[in-house]
Short mmCIF file of C-alpha atoms in Angstrom, two decimals:
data_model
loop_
_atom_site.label_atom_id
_atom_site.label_comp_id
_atom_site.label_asym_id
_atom_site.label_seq_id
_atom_site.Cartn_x
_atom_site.Cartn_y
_atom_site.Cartn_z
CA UNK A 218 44.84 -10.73 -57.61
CA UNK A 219 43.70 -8.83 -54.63
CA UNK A 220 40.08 -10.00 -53.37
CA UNK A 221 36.96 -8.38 -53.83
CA UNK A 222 35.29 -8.12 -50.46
CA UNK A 223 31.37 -7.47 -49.91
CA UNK A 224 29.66 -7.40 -46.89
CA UNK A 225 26.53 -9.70 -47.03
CA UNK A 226 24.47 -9.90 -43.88
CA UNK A 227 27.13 -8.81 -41.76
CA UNK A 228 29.65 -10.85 -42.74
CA UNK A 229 32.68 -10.21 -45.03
CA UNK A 230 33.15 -12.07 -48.47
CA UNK A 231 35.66 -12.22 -50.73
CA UNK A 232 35.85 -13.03 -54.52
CA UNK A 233 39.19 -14.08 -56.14
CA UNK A 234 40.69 -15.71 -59.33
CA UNK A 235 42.12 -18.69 -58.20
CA UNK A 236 42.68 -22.08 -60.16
CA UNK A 237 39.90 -24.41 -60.07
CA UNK A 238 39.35 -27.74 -61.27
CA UNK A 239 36.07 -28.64 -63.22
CA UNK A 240 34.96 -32.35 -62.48
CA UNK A 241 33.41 -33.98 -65.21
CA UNK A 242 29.97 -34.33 -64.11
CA UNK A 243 28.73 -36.55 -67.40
CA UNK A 244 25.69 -36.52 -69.59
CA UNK A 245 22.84 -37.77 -69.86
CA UNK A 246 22.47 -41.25 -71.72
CA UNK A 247 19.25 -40.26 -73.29
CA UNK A 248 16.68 -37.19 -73.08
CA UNK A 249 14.19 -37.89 -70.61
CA UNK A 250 10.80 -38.13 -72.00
CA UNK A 251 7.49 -36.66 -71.15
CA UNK A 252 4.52 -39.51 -70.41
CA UNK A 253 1.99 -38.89 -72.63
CA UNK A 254 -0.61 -38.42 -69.51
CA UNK A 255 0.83 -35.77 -68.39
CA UNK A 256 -0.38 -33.57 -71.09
CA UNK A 257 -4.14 -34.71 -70.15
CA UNK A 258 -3.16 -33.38 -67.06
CA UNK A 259 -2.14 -30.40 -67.80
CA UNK A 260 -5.06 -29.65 -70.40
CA UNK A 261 -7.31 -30.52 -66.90
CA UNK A 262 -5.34 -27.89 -65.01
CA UNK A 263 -6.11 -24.97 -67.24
CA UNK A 264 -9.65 -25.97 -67.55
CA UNK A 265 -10.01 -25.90 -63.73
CA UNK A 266 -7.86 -22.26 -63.92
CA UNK A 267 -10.20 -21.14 -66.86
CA UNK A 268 -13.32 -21.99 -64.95
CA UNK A 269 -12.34 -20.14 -62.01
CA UNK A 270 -11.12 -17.20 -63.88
CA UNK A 271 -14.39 -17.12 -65.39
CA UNK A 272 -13.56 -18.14 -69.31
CA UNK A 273 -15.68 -20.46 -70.60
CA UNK A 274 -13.23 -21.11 -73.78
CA UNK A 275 -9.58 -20.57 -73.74
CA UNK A 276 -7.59 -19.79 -77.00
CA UNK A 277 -4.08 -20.05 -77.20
CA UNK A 278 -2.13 -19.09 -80.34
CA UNK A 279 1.26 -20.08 -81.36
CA UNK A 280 3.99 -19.21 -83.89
CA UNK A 281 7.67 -20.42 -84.44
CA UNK A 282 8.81 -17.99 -81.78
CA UNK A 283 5.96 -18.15 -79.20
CA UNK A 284 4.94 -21.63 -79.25
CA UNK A 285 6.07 -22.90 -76.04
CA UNK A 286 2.42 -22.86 -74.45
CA UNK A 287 1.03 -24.83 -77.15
CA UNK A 288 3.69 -27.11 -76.63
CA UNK A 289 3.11 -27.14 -72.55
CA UNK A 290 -0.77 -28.35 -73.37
CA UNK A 291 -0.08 -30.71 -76.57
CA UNK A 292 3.24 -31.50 -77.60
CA UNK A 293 2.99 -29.92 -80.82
CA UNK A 294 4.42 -26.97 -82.08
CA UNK A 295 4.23 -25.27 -84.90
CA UNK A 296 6.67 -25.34 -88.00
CA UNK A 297 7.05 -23.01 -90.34
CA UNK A 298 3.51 -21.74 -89.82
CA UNK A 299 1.00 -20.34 -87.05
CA UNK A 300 -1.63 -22.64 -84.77
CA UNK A 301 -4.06 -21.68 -83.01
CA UNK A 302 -5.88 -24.25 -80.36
CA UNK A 303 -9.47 -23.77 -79.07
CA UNK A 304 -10.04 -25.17 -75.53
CA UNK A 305 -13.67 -25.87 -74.72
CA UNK A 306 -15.42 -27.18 -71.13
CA UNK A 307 -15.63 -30.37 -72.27
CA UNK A 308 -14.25 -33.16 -75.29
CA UNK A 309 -11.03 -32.48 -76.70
CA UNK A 310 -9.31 -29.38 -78.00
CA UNK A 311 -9.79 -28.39 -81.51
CA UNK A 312 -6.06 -27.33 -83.22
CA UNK A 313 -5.76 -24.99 -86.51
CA UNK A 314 -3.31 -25.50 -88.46
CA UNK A 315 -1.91 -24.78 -91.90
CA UNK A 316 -0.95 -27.03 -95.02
CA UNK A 317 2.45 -28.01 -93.54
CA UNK A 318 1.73 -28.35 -90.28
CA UNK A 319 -1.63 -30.85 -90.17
CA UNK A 320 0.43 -34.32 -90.42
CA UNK A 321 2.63 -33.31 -87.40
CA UNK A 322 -0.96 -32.00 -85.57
CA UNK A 323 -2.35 -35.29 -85.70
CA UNK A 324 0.55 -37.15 -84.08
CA UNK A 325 0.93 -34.93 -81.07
CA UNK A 326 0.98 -36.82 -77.80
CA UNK A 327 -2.50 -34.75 -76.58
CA UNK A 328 -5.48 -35.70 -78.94
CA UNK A 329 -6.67 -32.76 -80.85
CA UNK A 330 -9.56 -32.37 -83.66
CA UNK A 331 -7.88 -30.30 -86.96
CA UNK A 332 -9.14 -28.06 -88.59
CA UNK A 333 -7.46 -27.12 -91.97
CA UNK A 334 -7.40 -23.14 -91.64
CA UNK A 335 -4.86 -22.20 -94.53
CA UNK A 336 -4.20 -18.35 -93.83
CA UNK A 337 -1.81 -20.05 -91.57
CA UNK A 338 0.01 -21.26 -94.79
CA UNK A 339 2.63 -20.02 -95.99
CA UNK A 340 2.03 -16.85 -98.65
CA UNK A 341 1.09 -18.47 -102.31
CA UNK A 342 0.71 -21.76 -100.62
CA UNK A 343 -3.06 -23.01 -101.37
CA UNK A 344 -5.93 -21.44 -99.35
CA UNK A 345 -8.97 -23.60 -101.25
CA UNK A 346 -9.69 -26.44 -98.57
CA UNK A 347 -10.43 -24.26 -95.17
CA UNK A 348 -13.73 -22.98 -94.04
CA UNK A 349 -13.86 -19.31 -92.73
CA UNK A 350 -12.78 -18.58 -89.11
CA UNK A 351 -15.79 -17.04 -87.95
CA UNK A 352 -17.65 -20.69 -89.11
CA UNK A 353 -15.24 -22.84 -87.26
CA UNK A 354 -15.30 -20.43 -84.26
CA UNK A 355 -19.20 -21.05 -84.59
CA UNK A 356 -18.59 -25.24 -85.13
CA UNK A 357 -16.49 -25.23 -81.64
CA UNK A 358 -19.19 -23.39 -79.87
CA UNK A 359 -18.19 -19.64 -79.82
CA UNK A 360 -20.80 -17.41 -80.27
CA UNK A 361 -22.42 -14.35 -78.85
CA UNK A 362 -22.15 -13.82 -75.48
CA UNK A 363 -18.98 -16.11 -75.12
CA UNK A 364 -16.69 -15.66 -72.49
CA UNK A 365 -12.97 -15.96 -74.67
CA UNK A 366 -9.52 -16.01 -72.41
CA UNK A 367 -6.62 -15.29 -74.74
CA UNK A 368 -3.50 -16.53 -74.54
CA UNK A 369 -0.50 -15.39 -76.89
CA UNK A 370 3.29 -14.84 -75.63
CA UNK A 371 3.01 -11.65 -73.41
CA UNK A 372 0.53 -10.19 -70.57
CA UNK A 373 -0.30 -6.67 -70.12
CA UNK A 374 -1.54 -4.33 -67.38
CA UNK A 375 -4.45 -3.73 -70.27
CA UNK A 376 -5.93 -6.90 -70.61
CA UNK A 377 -7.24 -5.38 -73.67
CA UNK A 378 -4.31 -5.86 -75.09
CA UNK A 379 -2.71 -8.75 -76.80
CA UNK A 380 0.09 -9.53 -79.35
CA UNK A 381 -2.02 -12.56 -81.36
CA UNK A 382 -2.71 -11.25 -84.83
CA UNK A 383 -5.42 -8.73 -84.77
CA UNK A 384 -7.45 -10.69 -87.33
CA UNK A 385 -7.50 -13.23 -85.21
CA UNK A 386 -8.67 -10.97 -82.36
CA UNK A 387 -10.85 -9.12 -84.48
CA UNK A 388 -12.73 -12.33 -85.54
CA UNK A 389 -13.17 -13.27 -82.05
CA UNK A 390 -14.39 -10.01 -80.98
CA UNK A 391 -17.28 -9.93 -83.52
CA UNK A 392 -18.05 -13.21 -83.02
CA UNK A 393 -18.73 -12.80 -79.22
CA UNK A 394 -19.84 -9.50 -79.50
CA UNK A 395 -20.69 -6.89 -77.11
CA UNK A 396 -22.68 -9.18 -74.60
CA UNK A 397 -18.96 -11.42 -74.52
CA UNK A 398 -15.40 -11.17 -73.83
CA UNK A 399 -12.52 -11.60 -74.83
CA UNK A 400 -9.37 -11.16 -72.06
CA UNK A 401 -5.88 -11.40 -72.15
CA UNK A 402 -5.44 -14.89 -70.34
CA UNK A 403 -1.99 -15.19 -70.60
CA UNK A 404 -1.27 -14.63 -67.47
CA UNK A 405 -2.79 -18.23 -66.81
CA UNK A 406 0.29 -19.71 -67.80
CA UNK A 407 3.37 -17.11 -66.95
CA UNK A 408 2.40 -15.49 -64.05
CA UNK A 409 5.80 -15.61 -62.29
CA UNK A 410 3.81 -16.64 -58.52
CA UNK A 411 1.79 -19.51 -59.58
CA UNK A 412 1.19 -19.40 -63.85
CA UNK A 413 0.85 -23.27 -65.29
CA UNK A 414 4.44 -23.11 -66.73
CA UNK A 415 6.39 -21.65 -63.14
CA UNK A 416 6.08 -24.80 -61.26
CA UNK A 417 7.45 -27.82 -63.20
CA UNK A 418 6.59 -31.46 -62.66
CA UNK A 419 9.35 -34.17 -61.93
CA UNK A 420 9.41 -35.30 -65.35
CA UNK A 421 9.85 -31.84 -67.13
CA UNK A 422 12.65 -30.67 -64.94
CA UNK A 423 14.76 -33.92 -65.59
CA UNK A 424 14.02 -33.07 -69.64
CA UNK A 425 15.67 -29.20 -68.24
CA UNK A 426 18.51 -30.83 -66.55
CA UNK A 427 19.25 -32.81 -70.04
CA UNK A 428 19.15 -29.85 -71.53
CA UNK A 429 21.15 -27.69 -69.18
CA UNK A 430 23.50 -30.21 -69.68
CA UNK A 431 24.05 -29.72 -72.90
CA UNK A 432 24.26 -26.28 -73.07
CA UNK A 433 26.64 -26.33 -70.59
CA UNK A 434 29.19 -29.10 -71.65
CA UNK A 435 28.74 -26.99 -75.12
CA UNK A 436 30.27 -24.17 -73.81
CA UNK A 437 32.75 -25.73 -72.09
CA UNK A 438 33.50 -27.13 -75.10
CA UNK A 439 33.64 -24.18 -76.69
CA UNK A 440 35.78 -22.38 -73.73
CA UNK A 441 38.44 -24.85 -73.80
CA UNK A 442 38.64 -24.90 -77.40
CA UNK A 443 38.67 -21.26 -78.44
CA UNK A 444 41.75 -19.87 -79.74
CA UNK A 445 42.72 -16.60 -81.62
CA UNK A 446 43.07 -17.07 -85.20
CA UNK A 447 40.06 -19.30 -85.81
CA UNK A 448 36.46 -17.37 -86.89
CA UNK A 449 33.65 -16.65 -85.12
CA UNK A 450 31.54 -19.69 -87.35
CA UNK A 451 34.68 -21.63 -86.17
CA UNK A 452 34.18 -21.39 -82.52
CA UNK A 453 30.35 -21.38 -82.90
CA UNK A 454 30.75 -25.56 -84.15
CA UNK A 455 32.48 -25.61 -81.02
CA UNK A 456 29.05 -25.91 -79.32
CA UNK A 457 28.36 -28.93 -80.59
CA UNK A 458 24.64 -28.47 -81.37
CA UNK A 459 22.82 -31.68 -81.17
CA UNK A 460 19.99 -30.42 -83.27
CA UNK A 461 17.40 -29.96 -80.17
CA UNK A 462 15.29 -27.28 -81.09
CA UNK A 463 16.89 -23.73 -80.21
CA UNK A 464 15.07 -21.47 -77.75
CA UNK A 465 16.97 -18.53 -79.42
CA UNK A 466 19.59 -18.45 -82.27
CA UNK A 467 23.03 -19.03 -81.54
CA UNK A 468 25.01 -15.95 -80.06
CA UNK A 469 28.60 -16.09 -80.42
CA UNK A 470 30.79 -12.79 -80.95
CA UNK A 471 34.09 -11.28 -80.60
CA UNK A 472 35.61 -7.84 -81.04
CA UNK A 473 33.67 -4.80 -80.88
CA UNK A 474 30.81 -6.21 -82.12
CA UNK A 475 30.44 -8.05 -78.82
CA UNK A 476 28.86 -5.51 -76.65
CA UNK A 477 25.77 -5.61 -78.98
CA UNK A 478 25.64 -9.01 -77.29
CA UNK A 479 23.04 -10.89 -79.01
CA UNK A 480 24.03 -10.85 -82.63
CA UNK A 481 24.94 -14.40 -84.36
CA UNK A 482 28.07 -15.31 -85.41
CA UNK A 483 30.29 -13.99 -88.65
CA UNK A 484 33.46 -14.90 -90.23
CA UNK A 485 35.69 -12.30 -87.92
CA UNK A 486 39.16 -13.76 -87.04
CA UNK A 487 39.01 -13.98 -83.14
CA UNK A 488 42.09 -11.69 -81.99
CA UNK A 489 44.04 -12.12 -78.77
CA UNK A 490 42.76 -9.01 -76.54
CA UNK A 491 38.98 -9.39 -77.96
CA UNK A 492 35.90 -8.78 -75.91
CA UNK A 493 34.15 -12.26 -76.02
CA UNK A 494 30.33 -13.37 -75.65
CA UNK A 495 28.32 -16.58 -75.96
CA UNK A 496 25.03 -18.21 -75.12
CA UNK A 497 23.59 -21.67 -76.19
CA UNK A 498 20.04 -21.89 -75.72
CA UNK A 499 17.62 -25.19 -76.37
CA UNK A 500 15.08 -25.82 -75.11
CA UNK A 501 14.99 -25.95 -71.51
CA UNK A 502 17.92 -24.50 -70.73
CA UNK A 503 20.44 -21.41 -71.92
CA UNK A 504 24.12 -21.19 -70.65
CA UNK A 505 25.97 -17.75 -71.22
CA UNK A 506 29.30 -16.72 -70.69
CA UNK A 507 31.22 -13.22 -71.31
CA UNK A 508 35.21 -12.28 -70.99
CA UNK A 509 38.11 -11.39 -72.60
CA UNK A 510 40.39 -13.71 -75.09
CA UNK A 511 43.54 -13.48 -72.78
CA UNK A 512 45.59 -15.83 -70.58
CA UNK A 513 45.79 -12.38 -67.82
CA UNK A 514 45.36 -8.62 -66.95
CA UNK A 515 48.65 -7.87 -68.27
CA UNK A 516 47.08 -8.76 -71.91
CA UNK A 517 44.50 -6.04 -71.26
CA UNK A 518 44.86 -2.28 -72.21
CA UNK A 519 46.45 -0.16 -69.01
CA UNK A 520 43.04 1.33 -68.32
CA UNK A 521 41.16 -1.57 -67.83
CA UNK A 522 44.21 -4.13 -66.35
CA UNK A 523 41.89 -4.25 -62.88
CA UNK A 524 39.13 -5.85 -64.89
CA UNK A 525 38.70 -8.43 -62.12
CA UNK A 526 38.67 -6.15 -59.59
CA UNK A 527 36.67 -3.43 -60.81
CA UNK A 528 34.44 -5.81 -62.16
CA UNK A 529 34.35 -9.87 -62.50
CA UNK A 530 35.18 -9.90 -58.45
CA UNK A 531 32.27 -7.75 -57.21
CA UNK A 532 29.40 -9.03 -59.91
CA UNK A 533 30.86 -12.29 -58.66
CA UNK A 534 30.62 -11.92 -55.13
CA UNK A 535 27.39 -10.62 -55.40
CA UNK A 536 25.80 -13.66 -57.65
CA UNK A 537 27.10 -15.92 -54.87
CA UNK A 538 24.92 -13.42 -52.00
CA UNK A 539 22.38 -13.84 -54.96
CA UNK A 540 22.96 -17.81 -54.77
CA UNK A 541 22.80 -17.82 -51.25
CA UNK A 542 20.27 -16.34 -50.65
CA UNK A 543 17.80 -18.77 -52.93
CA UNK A 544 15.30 -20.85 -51.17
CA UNK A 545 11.66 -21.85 -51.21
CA UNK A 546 9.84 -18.70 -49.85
CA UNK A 547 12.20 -16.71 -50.77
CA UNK A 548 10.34 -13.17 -52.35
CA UNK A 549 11.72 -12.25 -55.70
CA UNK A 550 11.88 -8.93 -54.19
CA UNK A 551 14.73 -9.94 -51.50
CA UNK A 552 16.90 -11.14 -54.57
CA UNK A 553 16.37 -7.91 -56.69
CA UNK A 554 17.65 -6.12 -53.36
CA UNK A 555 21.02 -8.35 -53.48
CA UNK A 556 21.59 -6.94 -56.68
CA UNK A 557 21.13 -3.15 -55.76
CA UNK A 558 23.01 -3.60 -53.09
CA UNK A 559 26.27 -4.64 -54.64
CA UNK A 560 26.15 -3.74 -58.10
CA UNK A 561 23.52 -0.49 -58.19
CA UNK A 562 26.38 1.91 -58.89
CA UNK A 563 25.50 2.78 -62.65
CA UNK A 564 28.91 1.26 -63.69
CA UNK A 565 27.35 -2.18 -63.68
CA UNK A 566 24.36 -1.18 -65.83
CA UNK A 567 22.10 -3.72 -64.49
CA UNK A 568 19.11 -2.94 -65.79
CA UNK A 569 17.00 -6.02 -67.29
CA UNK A 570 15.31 -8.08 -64.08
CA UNK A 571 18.63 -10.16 -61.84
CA UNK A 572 17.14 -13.27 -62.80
CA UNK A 573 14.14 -15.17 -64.73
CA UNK A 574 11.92 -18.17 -64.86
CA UNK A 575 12.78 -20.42 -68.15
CA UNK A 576 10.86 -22.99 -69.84
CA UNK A 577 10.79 -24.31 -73.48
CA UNK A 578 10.98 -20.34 -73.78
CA UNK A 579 14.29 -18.94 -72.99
CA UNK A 580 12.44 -16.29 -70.87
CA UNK A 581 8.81 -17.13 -69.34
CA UNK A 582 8.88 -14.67 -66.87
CA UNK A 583 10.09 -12.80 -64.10
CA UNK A 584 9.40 -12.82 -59.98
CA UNK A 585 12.43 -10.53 -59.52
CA UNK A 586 11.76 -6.79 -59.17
CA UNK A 587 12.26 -4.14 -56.82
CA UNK A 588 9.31 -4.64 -54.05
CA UNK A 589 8.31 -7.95 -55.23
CA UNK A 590 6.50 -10.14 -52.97
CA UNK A 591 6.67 -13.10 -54.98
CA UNK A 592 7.51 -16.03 -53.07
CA UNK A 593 9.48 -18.65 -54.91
CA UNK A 594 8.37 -22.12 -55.29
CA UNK A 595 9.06 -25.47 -55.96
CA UNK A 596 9.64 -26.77 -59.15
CA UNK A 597 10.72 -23.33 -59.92
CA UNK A 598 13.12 -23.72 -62.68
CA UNK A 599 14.53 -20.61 -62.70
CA UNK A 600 17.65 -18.19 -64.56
CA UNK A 601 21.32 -17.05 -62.79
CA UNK A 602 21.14 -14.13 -65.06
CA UNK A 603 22.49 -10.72 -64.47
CA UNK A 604 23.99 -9.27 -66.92
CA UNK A 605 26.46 -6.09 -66.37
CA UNK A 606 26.19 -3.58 -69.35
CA UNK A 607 28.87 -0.98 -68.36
CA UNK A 608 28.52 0.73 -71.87
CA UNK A 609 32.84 1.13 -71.20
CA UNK A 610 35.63 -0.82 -72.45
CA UNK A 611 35.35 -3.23 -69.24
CA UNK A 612 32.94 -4.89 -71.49
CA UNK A 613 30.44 -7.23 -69.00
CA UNK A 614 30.58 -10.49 -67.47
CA UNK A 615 28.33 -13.07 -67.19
CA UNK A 616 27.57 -16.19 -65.85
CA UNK A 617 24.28 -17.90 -66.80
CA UNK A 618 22.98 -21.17 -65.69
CA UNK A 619 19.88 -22.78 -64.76
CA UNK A 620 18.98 -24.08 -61.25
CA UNK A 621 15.85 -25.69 -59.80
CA UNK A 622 14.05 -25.00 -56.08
CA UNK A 623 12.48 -28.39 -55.33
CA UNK A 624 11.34 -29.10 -51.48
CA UNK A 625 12.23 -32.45 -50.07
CA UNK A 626 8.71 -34.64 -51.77
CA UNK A 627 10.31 -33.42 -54.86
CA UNK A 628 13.94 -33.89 -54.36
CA UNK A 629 13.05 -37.45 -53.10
CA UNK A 630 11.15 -38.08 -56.63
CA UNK A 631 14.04 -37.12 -58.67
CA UNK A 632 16.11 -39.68 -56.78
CA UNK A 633 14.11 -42.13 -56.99
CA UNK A 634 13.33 -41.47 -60.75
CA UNK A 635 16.56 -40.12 -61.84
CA UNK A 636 19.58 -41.67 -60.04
CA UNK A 637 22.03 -40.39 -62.30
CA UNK A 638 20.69 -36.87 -62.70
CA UNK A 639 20.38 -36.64 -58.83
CA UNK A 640 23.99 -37.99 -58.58
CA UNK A 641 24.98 -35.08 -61.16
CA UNK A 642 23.45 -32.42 -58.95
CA UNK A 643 24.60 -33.67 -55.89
CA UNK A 644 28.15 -33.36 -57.39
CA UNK A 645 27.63 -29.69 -58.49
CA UNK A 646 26.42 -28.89 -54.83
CA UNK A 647 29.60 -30.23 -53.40
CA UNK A 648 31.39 -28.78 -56.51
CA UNK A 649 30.00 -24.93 -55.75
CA UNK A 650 30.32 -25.58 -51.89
CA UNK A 651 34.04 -27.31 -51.94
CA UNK A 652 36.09 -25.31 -55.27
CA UNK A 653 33.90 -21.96 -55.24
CA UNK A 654 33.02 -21.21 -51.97
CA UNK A 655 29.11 -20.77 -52.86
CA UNK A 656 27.16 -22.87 -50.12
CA UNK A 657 23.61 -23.51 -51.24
CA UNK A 658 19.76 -24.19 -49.48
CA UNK A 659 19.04 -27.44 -49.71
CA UNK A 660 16.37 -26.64 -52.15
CA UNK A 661 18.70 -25.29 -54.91
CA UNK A 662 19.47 -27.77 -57.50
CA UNK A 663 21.90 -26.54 -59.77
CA UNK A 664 21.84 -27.85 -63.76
CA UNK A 665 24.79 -26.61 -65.12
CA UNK A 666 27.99 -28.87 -66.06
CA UNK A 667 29.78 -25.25 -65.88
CA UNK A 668 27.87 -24.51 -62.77
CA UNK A 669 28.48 -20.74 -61.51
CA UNK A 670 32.16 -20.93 -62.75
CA UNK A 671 33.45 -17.83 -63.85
CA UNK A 672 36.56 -17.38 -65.91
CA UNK A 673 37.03 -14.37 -66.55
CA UNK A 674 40.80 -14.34 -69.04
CA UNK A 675 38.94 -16.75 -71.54
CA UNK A 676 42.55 -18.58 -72.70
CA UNK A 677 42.80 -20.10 -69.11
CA UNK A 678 39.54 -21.98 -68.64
CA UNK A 679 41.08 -23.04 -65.45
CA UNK A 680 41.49 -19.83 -63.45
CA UNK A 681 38.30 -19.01 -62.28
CA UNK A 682 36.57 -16.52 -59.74
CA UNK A 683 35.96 -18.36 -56.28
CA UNK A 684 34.58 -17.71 -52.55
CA UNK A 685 36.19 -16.91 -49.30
CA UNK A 686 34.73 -16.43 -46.11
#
């Protein structure tokens, strides 16, 4: 094909398909685990935040869904059911739970008092051995006057505002009443500058990178595997899900139910010419990858034979600006400007944020918007993730992968801790540099096993988009 050239500070670059060959960077032996100190640590941490922010208790509720905060502070989440933790000044956190979920409470790493509060049962289940919530509010030292910071899944610009149950919130409120508070404190965590959950420690980011690679030799798996004639549910076992908990469900379509994008998998025959999405997401980590099931252009229909170059080669070339452009103090802003830049004709549809912090959630949140002034950090574990919705039948492309900012204190801990995961980065750096042209900061660690290849005719795994100066 004929290259794709951008201009990125001053200087020409080129995107082509061009055949490139994947090392095998390995697995992990075993998932790196968290030391059971470290959540101590980080239940200190949002005390200190709390204090300064004013709350004198902090609150944070949990579901299936939205549990990864509760998870950050204890290592428990909740099955099943709802939780809801209540973080005092002092002694340790009291946990709510429901029928189900109070043996699993009691063995989470962080040491937690229980109280048995049963509307977090399941409906029918029994609701005869749990005190009312405005007497254990009172037991834990909530009362009138209290000052109550609020954490559920999302902030707001209202701090008013909060997605946690309104009974719950309503139970609060009264209980505090009008001489107390109670505050969206969300933010405490998320905040994509300096929230609890944006900068990782050594030991979490290792437990990404073990997930990352997972995700990633999944759908690599998955690529090299997929054939027309076998079903969606076919190619979804192609993942080869380990049984880590999912950070979203499993997307996998084909056909022209693809451009809906995130819908699970059905038992559609996968035909030669079909649109073609995935994403594998656990948590940690979520690779994604979008194309058409073809070995070339000439497979395509007539209108849309220079899918590569009206498409795949510019998003490409501009994800490598994107890439190149990542570094400790960095502003989210700059990044979001990348983006405009190359792909801000409406064709590409870029719409959602060019790029996202990740966690046990699949999205935390976001320092990348037009005029941001968020400076990027380390231990930033952060999303490649823009995603072209041209609404036409170009489809998208996409390449999603995780990659961490670490400055050199923290790159020299996860050599010295983890040999073989540094070796495995240090491989995809000369990997992205050497095969794909993409030449990063020495502060981006990339986590992928598929990391930023692009292949854009699905049935040739091997031809995939690459650099040139």
């Amino acid at each position: 094909m004929g290259a794709t050239a951008l201009t990125v500070h001053g200087a020409a670059i080129h995107a082509r398909l061009e055949t490139v060959t994947l090392p095998d960077f390995g697995l992990p032996a075993a998932m790196p685990e968290l030391p059971i100190a470290l959540y101590a640590e980080r239940m200190a941490r949002l005390r200190e935040r709390a204090e300064v922010a004013g709350y004198q208790w902090m609150v944070i509720y949990g579901d299936r869904e939205h549990s990864a905060n509760l998870a950050y502070l204890t290592g428990f989440d909740p099955r099943f059911e709802e939780a809801m933790l209540i973080v005092g000044p002092t002694d340790d956190p009291a946990i709510l739970v429901g029928n189900e979920c109070w043996g699993m409470a009691g063995a989470a790493p962080l040491p937690m008092r229980r109280h048995r509060f049963q509307d977090f049962s399941l409906p029918m289940q029994p609701r005869d051995r749990s005190k009312p919530l405005a007497e254990i509010l009172g037991e834990e030292g909530i009362g009138s006057g209290s000052r109550v910071g609020l954490c559920g899944w999302k902030s707001y610009a209202d701090p008013a505002m909060s997605d946690v149950p309104a009974y719950l919130v309503d139970e609060l409120r009264a209980t505090v009443g009008s001489a107390g508070s109670v505050v969206n404190a969300t933010d405490l965590f998320i905040d994509p500058a300096d929230g609890l959950r944006v900068a990782n420690e050594v030991e979490q980011l290792a437990a990404f990178e073990w997930a990352s690679c997972h995700t990633s030799e999944g759908v690599r798996s998955l690529l090299r595997g997929l054939r027309p004639g076998m079903s969606e549910r076919e190619a979804v076992t192609l993942l080869g899900w380990n049984g880590w908990p999912l950070s979203c469900h499993l997307m996998l379509t084909a056909g022209r139910r693809a451009a809906l994008g995130l819908l699970s998998p059905g038992d559609r025959r996968i035909e030669r010419g079909d649109p073609f999405t995935t994403a594998f997401g656990i948590w940690g980590a979520l690779t994604c990858r979008a194309g058409f099931v073809v070995e070339d252009a000439g497979e395509l229909p007539d209108a849309i034979r220079d899918y590569v170059e009206r498409l795949v080669g510019p998003y490409f070339a501009a994800i490598s600006a994107w890439y190149a452009a990542l570094h400790i103090g960095q502003t989210g802003g700059a990044l979001q400007a990348i983006v405009d830049q190359h792909l801000g004709d409406p064709f590409f549809g870029i719409f959602i944020n060019p790029g996202h912090q990740i966690h046990l959630d699949e999205w935390v949140s976001s320092p990348i918007y037009r005029g941001s002034t968020v400076e990027l950090r380390s231990g930033m574990a952060l999303q490649v993730d823009v995603i072209p919705a041209t609404g036409t039948d170009y489809f998208t492309t996409n390449i999603e992968d995780g990659i961490v900012l670490a400055d050199g204190a923290l790159r020299d801990d996860l050599a010295r801790l983890y040999p073989e995961l540094w070796a495995r980065v240090e491989q995809r750096r000369a990997f992205m540099a050497g095969s794909l042209g993409i030449d990063l900061h020495p502060d981006v660690l990339p986590l992928s096993n598929l990391p930023a290849v692009l292949a854009p005719f699905l049935l040739e795994p091997d031809r995939a988009m690459s650099i040139a100066g």
